[in-house]
mmCIF file of the C-alpha atoms, coordinates in Angstrom:
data_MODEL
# 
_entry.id   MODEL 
# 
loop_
_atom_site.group_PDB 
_atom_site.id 
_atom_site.type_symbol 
_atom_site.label_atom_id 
_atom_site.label_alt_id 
_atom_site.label_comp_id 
_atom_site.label_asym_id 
_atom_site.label_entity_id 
_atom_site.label_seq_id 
_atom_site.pdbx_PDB_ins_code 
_atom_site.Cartn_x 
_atom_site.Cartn_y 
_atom_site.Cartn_z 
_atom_site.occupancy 
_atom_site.B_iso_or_equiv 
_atom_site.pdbx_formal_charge 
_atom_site.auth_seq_id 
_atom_site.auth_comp_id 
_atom_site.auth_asym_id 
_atom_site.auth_atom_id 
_atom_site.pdbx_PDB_model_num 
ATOM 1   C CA . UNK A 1 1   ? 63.509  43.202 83.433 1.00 0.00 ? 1   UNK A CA 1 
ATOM 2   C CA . UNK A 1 2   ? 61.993  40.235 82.202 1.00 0.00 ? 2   UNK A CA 1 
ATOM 3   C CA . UNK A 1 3   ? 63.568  36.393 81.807 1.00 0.00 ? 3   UNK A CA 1 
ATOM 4   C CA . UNK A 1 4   ? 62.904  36.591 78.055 1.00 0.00 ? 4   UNK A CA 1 
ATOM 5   C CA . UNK A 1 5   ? 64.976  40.376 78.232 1.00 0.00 ? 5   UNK A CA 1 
ATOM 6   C CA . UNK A 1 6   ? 67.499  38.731 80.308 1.00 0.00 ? 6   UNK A CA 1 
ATOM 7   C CA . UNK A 1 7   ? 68.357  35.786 78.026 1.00 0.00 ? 7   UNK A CA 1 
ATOM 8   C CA . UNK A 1 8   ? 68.285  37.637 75.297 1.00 0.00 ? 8   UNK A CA 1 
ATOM 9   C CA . UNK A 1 9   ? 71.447  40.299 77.163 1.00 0.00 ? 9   UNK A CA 1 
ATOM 10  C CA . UNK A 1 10  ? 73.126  37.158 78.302 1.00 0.00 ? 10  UNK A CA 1 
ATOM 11  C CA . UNK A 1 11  ? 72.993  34.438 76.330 1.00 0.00 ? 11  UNK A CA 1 
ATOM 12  C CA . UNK A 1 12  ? 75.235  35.700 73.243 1.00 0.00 ? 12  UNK A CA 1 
ATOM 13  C CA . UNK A 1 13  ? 78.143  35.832 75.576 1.00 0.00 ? 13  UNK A CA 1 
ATOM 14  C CA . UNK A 1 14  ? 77.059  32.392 77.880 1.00 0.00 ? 14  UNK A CA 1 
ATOM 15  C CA . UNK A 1 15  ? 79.591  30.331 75.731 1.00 0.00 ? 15  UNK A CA 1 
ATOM 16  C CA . UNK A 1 16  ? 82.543  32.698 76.476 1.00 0.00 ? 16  UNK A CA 1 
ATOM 17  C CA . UNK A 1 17  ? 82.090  32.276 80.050 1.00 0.00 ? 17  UNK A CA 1 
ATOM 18  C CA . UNK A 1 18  ? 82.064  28.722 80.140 1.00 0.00 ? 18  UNK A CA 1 
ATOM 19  C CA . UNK A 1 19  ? 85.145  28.860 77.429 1.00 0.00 ? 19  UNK A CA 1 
ATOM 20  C CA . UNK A 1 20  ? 87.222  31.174 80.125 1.00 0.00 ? 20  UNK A CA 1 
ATOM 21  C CA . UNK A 1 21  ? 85.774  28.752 82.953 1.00 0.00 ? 21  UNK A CA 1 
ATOM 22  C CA . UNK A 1 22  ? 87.294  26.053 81.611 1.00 0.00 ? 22  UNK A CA 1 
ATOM 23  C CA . UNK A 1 23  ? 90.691  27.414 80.196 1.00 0.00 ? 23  UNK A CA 1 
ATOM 24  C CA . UNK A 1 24  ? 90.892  28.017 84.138 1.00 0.00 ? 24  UNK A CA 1 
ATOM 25  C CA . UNK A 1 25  ? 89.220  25.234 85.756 1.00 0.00 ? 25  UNK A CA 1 
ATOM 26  C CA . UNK A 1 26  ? 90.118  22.615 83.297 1.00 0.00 ? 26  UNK A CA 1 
ATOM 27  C CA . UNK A 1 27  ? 87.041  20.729 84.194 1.00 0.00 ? 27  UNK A CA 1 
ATOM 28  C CA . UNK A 1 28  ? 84.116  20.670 82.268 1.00 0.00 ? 28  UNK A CA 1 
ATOM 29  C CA . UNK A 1 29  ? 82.106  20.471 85.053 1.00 0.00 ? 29  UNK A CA 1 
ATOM 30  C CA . UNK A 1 30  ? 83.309  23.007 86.969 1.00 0.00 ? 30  UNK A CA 1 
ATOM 31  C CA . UNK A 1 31  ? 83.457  25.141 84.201 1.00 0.00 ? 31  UNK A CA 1 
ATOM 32  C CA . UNK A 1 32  ? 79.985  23.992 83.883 1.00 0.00 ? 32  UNK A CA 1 
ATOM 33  C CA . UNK A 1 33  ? 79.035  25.006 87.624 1.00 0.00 ? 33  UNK A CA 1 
ATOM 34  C CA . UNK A 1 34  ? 80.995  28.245 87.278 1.00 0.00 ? 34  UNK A CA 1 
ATOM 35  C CA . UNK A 1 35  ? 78.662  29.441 84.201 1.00 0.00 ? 35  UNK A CA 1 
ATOM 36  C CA . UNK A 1 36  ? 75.696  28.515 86.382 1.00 0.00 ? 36  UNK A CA 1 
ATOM 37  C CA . UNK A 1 37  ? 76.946  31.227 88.786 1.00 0.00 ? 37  UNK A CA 1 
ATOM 38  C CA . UNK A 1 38  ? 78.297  33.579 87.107 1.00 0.00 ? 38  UNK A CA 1 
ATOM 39  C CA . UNK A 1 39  ? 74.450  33.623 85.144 1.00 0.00 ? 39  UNK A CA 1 
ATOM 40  C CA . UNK A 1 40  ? 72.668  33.278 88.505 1.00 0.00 ? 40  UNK A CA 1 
ATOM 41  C CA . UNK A 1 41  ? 74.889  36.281 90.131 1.00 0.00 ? 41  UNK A CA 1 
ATOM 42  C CA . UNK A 1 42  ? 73.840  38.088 87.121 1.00 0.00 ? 42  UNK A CA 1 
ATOM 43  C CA . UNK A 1 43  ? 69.960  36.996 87.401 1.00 0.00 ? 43  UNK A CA 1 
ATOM 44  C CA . UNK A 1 44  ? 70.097  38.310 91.124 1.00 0.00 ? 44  UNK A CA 1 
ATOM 45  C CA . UNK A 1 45  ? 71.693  41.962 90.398 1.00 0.00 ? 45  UNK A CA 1 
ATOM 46  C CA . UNK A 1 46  ? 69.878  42.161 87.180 1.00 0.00 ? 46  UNK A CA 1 
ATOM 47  C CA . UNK A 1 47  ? 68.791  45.827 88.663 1.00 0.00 ? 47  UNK A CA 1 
ATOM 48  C CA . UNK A 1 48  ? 72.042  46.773 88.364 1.00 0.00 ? 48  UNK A CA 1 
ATOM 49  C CA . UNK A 1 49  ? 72.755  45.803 85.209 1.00 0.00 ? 49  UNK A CA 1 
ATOM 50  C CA . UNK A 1 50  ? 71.937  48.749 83.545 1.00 0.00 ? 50  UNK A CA 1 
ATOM 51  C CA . UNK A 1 51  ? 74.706  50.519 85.183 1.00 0.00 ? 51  UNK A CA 1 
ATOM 52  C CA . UNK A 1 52  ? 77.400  48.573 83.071 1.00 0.00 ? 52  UNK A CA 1 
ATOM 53  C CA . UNK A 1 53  ? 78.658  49.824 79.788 1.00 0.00 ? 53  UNK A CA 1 
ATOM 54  C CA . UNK A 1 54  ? 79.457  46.437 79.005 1.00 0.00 ? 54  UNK A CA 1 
ATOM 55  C CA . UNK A 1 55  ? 77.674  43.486 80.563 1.00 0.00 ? 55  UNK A CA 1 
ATOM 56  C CA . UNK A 1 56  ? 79.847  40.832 78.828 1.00 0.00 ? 56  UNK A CA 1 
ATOM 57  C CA . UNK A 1 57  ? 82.733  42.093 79.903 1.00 0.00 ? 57  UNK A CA 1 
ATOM 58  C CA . UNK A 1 58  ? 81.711  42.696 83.301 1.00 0.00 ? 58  UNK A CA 1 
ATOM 59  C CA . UNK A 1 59  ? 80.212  38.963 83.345 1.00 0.00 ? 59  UNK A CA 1 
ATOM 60  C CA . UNK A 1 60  ? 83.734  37.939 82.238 1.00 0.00 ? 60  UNK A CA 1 
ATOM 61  C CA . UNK A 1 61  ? 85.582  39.755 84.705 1.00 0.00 ? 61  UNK A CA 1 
ATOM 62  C CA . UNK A 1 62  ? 83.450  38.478 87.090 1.00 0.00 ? 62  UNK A CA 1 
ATOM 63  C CA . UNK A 1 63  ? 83.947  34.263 85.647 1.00 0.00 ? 63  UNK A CA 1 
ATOM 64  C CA . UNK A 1 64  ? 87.866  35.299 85.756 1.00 0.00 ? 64  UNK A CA 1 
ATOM 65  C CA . UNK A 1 65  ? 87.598  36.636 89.467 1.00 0.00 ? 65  UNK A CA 1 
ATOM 66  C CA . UNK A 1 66  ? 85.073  33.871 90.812 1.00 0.00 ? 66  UNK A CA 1 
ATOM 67  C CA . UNK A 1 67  ? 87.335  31.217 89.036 1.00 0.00 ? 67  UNK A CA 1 
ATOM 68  C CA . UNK A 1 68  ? 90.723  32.428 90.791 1.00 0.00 ? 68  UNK A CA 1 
ATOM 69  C CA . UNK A 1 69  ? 88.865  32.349 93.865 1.00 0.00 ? 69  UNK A CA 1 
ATOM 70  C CA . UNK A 1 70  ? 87.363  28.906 93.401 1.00 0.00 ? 70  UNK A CA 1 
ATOM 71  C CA . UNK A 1 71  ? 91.052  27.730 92.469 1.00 0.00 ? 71  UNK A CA 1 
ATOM 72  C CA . UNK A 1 72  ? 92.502  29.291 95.867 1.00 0.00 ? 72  UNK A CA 1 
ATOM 73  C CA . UNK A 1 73  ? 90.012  27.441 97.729 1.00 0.00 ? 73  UNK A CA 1 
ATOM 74  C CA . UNK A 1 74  ? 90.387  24.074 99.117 1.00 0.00 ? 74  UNK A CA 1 
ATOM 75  C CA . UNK A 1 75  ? 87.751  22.977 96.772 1.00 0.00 ? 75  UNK A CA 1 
ATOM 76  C CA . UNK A 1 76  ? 90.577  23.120 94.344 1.00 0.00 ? 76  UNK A CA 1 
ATOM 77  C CA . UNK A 1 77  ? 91.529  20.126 95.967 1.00 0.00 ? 77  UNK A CA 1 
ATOM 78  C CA . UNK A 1 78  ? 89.150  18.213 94.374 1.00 0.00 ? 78  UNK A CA 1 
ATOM 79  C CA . UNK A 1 79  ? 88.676  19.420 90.908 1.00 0.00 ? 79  UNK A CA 1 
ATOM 80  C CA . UNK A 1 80  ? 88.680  16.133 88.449 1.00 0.00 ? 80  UNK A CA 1 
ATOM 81  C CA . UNK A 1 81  ? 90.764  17.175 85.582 1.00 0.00 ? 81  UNK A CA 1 
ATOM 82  C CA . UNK A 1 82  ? 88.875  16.095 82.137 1.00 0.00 ? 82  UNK A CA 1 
ATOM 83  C CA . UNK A 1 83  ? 89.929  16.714 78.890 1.00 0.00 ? 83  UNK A CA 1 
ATOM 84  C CA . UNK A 1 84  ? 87.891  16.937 75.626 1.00 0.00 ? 84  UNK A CA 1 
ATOM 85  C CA . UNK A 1 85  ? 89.569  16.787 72.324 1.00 0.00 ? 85  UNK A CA 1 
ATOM 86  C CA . UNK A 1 86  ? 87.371  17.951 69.243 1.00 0.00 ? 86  UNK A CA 1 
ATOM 87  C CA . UNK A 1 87  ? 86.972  15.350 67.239 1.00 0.00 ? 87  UNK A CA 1 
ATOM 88  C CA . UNK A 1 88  ? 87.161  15.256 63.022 1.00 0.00 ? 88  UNK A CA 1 
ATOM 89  C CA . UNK A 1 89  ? 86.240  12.251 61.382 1.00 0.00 ? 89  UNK A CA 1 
ATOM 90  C CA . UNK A 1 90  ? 87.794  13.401 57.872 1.00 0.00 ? 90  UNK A CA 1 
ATOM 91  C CA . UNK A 1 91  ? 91.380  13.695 58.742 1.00 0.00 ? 91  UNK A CA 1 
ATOM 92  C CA . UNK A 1 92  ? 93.376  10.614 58.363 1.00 0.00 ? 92  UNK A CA 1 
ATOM 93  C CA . UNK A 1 93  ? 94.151  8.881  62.302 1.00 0.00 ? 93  UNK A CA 1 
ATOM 94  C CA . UNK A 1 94  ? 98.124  10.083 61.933 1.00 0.00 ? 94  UNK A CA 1 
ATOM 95  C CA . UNK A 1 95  ? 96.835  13.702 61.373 1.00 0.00 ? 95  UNK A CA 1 
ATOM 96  C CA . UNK A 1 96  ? 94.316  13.163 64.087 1.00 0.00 ? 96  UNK A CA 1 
ATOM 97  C CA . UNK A 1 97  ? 96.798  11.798 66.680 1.00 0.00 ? 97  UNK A CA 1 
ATOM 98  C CA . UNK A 1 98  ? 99.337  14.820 65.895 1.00 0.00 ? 98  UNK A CA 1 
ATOM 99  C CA . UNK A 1 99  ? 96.789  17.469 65.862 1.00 0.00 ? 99  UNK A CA 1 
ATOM 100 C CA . UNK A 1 100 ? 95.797  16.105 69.917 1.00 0.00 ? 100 UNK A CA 1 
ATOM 101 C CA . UNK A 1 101 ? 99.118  15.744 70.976 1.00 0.00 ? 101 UNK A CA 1 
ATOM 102 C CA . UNK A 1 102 ? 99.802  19.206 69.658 1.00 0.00 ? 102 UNK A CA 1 
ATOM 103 C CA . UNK A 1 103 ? 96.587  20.860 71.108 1.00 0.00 ? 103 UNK A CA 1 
ATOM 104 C CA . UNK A 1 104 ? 97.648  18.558 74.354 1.00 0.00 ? 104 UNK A CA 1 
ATOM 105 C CA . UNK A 1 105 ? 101.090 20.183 74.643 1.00 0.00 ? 105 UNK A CA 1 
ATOM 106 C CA . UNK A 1 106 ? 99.826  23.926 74.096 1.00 0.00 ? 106 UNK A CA 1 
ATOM 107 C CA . UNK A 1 107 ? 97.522  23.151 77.166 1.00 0.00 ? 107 UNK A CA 1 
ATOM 108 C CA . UNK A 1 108 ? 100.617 21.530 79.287 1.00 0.00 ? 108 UNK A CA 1 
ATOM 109 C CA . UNK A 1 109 ? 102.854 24.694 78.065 1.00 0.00 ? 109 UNK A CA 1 
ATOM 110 C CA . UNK A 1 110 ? 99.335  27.585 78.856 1.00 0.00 ? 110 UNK A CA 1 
ATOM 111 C CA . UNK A 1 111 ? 98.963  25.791 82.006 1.00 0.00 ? 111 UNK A CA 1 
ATOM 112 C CA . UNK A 1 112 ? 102.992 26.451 82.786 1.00 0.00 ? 112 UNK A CA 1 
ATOM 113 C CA . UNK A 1 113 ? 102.376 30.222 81.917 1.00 0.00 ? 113 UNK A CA 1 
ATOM 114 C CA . UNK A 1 114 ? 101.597 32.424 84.536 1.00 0.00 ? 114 UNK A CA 1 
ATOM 115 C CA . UNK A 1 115 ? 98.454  33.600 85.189 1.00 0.00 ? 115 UNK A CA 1 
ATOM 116 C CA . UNK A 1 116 ? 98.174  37.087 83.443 1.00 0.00 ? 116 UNK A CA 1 
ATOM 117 C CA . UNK A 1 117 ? 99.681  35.830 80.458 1.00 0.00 ? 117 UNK A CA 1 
ATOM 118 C CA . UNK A 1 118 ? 96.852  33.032 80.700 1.00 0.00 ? 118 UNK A CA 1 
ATOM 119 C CA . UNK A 1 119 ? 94.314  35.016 80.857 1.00 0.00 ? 119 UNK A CA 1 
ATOM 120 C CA . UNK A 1 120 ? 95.377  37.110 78.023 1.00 0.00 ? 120 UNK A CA 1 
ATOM 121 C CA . UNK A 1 121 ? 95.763  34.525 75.300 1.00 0.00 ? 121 UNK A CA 1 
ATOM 122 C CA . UNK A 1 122 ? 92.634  33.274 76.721 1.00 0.00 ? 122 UNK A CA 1 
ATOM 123 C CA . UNK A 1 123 ? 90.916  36.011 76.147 1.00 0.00 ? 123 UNK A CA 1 
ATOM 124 C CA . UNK A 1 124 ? 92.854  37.366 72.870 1.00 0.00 ? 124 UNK A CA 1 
ATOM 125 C CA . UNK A 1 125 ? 93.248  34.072 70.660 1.00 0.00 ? 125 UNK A CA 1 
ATOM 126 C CA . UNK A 1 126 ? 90.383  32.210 72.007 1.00 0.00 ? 126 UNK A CA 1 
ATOM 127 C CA . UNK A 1 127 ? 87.447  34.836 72.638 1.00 0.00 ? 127 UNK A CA 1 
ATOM 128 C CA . UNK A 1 128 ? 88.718  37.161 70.584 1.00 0.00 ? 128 UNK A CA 1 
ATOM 129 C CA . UNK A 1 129 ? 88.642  40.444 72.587 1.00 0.00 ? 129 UNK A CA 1 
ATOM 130 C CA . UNK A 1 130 ? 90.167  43.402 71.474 1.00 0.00 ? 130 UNK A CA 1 
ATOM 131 C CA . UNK A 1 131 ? 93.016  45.122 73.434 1.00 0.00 ? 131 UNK A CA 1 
ATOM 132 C CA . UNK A 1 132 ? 90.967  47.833 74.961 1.00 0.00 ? 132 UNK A CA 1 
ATOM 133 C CA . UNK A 1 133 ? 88.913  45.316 76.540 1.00 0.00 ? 133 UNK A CA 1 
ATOM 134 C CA . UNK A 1 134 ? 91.166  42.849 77.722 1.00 0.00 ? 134 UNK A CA 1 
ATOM 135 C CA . UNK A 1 135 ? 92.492  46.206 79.330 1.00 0.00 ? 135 UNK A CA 1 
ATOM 136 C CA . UNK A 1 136 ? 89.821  46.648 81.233 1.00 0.00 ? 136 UNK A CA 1 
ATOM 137 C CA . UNK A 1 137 ? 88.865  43.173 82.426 1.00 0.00 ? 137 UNK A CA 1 
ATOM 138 C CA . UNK A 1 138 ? 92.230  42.553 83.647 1.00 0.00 ? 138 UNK A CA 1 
ATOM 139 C CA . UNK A 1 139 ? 92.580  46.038 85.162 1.00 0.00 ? 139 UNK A CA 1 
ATOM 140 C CA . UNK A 1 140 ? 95.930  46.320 83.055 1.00 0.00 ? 140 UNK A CA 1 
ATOM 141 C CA . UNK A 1 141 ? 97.214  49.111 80.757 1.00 0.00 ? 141 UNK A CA 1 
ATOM 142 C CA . UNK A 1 142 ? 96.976  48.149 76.971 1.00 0.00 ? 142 UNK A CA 1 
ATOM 143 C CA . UNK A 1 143 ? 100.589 48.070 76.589 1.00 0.00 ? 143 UNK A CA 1 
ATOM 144 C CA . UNK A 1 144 ? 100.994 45.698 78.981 1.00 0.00 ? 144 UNK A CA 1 
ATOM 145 C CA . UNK A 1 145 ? 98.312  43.799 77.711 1.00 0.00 ? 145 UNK A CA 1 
ATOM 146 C CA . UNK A 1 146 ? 100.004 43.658 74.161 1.00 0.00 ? 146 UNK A CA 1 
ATOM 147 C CA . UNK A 1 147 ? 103.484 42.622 76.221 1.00 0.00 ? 147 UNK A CA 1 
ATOM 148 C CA . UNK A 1 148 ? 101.640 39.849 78.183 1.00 0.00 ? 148 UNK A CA 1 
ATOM 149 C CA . UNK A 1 149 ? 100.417 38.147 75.116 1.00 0.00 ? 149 UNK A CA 1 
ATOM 150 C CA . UNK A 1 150 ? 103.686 38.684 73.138 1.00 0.00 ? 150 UNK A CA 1 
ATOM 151 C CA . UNK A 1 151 ? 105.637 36.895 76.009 1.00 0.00 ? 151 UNK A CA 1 
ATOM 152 C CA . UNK A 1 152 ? 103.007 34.282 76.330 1.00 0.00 ? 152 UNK A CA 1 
ATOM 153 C CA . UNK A 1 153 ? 103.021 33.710 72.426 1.00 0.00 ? 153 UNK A CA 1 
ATOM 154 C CA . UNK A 1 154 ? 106.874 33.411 72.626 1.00 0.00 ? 154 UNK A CA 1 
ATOM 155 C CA . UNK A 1 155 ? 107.228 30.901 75.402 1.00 0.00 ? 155 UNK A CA 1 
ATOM 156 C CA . UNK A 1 156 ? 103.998 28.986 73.759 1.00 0.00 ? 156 UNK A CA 1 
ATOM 157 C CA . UNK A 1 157 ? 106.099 28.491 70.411 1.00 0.00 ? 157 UNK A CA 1 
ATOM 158 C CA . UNK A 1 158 ? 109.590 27.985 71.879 1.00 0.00 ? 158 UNK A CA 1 
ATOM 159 C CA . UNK A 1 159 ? 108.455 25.377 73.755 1.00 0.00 ? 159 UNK A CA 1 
ATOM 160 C CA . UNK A 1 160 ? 105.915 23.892 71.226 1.00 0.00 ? 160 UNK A CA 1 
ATOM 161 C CA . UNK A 1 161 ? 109.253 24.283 68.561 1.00 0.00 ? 161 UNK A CA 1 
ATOM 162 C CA . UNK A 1 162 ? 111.832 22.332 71.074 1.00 0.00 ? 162 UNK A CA 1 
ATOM 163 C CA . UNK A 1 163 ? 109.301 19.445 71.735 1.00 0.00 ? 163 UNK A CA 1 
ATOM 164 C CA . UNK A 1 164 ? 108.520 18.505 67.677 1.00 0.00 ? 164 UNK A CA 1 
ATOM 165 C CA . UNK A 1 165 ? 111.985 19.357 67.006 1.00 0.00 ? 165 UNK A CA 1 
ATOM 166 C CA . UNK A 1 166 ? 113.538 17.381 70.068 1.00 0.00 ? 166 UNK A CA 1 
ATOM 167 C CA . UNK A 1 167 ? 111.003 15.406 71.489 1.00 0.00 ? 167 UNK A CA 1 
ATOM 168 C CA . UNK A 1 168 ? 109.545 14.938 74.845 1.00 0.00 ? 168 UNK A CA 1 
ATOM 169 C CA . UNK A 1 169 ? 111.238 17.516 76.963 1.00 0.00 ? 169 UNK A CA 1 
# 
């Protein structure tokens, strides 16, 4: 296999690993450093590739396990927590401020969840995998899959609900 071949396999699906790498490392660059690997693990088996239905979702079962690991290390110690907020310049600075706090509170409530249901809404609402996949990267059955994310959904609005509606809880 060629580099050109490889990038070409990989690089449509680079983005969702560093998105999953950072829903779970929370820093950008360890997310960063995780992508690196997960790429470079790839680079080195790349004879082996061809034995994978699905390369992306292998790759992403692979950011999810080397992630978890990285997090159970004592490396974990050190991780520098970094946040980065998109930015719009069009919305007035009250919109603005209560779109962050809200996207700041659904990341305080995700990080609460536990970790199945994190991964699912990860991989659901933000990369947009289907059931059937999710499935398989998380070695789950679909139902449970579908139970995960309802649960996680719930306990994501609940809480979002009781903060605007109460405050700072």
């Amino acid at each position: 296999m060629t580099q050109t071949e490889f990038l070409n396999i990989v690089m449509p699906f680079k983005d969702k690993v560093f998105r999953l790498a950072k829903r779970l490392l929370v820093s950008r660059e360890e997310a960063e450093d995780a992508t690196q690997e997960i790429i470079l693990k790839l680079w080195k088996n790349q004879e082996k590739m061809s034995d994978y239905k699905n390369i992306e979702a292998f790759s992403m079962t692979m950011t999810k396990n080397f992630c978890l690991d990285k997090l159970k290390s004592k490396q974990a110690q050190n991780l520098k927590i970094v946040h980065s907020n998109y930015e719009d310049h069009n919305v007035s600075l009250q919109k603005e401020v209560e779109v962050n706090d809200s996207l700041d509170w659904v990341s305080k409530i995700m990080a609460d969840l536990p970790e199945q249901q994190k991964m699912v809404v990860q991989l659901r609402d933000i990369e947009q995998y289907d059931y059937n996949e999710i499935a398989k990267m998380l070695d789950m059955n679909q139902t449970a899959v579908r139970v995960a994310l309802s649960r996680a959904r719930k306990t994501i609005r609940e809480k979002l609900t009781n903060t605007h509606n109460y405050g700072i809880k």
